[in-house]
mmCIF file with all atom_site columns, C-alpha atoms in Angstrom:
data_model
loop_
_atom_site.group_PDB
_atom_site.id
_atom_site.type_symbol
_atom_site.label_atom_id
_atom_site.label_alt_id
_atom_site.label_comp_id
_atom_site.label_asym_id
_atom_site.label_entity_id
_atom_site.label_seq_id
_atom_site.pdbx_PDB_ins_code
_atom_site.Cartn_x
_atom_site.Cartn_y
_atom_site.Cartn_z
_atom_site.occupancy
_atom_site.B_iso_or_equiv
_atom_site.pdbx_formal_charge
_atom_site.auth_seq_id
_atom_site.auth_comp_id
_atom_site.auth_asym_id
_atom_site.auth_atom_id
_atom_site.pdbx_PDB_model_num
ATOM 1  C CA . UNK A 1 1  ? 0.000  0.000  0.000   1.00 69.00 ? 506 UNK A CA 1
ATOM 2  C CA . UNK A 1 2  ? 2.634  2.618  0.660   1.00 91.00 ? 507 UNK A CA 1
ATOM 3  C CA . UNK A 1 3  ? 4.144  1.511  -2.727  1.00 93.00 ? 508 UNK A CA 1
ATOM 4  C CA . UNK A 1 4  ? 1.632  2.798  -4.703  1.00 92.00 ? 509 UNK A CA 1
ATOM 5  C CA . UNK A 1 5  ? 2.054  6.243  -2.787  1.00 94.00 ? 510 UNK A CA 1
ATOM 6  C CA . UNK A 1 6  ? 5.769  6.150  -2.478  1.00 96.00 ? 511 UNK A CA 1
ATOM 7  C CA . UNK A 1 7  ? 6.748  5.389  -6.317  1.00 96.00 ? 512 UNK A CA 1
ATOM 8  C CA . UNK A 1 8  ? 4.708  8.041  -7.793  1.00 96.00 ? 513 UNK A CA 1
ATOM 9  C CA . UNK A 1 9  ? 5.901  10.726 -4.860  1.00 97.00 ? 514 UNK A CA 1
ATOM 10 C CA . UNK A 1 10 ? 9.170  9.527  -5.676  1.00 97.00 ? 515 UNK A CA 1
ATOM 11 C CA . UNK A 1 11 ? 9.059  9.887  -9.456  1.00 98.00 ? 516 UNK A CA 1
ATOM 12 C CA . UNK A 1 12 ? 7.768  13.636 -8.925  1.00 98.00 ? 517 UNK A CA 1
ATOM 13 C CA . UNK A 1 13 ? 10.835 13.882 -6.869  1.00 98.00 ? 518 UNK A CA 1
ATOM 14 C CA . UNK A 1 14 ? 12.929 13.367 -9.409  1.00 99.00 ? 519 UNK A CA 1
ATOM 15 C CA . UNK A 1 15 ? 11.763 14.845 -12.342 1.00 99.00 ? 520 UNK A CA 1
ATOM 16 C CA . UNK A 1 16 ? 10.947 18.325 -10.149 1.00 98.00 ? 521 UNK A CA 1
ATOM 17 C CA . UNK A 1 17 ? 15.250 18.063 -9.305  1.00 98.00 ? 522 UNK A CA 1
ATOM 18 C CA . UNK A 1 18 ? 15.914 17.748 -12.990 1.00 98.00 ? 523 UNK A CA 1
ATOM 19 C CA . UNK A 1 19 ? 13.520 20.249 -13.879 1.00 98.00 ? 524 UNK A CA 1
ATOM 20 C CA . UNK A 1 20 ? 14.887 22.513 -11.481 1.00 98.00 ? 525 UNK A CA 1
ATOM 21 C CA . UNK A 1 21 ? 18.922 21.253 -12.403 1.00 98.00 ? 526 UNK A CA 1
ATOM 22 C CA . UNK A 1 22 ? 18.058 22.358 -16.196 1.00 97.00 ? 527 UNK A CA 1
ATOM 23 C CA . UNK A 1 23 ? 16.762 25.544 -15.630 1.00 97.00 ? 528 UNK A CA 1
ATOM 24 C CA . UNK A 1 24 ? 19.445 26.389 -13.380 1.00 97.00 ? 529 UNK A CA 1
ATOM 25 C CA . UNK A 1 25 ? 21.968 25.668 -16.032 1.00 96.00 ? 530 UNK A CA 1
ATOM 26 C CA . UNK A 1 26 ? 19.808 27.899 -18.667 1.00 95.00 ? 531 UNK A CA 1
ATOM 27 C CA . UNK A 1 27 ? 19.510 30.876 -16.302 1.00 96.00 ? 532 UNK A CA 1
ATOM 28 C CA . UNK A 1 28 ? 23.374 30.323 -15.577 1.00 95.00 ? 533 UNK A CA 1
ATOM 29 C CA . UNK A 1 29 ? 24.435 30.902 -19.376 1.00 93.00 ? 534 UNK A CA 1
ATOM 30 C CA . UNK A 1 30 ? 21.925 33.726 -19.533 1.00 94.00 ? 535 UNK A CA 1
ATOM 31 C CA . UNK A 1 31 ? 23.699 35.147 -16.238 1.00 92.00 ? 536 UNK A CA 1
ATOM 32 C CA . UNK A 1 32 ? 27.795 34.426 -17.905 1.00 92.00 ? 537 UNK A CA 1
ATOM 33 C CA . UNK A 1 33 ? 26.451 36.084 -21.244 1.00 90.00 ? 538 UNK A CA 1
ATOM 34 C CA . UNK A 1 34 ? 25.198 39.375 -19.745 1.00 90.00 ? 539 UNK A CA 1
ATOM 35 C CA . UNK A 1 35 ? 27.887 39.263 -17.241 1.00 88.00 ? 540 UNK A CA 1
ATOM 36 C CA . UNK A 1 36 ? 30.486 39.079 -20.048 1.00 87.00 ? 541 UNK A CA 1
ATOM 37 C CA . UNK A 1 37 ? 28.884 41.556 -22.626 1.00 87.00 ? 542 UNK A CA 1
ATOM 38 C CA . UNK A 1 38 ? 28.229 44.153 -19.300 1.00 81.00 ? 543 UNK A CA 1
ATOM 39 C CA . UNK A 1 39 ? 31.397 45.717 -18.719 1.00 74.00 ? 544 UNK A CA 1
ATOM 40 C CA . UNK A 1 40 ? 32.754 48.935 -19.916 1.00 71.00 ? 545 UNK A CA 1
ATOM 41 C CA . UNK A 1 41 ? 35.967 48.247 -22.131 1.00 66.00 ? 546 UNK A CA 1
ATOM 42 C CA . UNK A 1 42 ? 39.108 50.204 -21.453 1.00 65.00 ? 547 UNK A CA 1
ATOM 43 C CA . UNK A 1 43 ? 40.095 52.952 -23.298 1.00 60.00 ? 548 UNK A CA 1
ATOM 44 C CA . UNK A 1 44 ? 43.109 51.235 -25.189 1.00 60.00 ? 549 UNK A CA 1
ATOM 45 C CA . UNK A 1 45 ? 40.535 49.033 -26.392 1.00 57.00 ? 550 UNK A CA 1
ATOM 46 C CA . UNK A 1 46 ? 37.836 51.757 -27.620 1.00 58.00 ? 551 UNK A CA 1
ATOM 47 C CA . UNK A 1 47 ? 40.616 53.746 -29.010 1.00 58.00 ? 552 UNK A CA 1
ATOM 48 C CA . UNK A 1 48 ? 42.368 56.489 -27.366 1.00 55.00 ? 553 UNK A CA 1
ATOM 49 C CA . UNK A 1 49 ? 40.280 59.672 -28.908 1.00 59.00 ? 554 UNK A CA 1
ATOM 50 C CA . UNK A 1 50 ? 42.473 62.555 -27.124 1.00 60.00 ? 555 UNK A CA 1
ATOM 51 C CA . UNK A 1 51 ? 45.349 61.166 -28.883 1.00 58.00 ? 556 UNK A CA 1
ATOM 52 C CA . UNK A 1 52 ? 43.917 60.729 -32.410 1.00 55.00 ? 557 UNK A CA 1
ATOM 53 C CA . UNK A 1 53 ? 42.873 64.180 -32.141 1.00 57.00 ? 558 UNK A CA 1
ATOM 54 C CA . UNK A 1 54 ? 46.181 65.461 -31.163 1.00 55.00 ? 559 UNK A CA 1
ATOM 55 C CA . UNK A 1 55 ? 48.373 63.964 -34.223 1.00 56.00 ? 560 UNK A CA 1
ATOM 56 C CA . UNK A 1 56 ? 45.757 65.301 -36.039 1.00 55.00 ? 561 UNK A CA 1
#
């Protein structure tokens, strides 16, 4: 009798951990993305504008 109450409990169990693994793992890329692609580049990178105005 507690079988029948145990295996399906059981099986929710598990599926609601992988659910919840998975979605983790999407919102984590998500999260490296923007955290890559947020941050302000230095100035060598941009190009240094006071300078290329000065040889000019």
């Amino acid at each position: 009798m507690n079988l029948a109450i145990l295996i399906p409990f059981g099986i929710l169990v598990i599926a609601l951990i992988i659910f919840l693994v998975v979605r983790n793992q999407k919102e984590k890329i998500k999260l490296e993305d923007k955290l890559n692609n947020d941050f302000h580049k230095s100035k060598e990178a941009e190009g240094d504008i006071d300078t290329e105005e000065v040889l000019k």
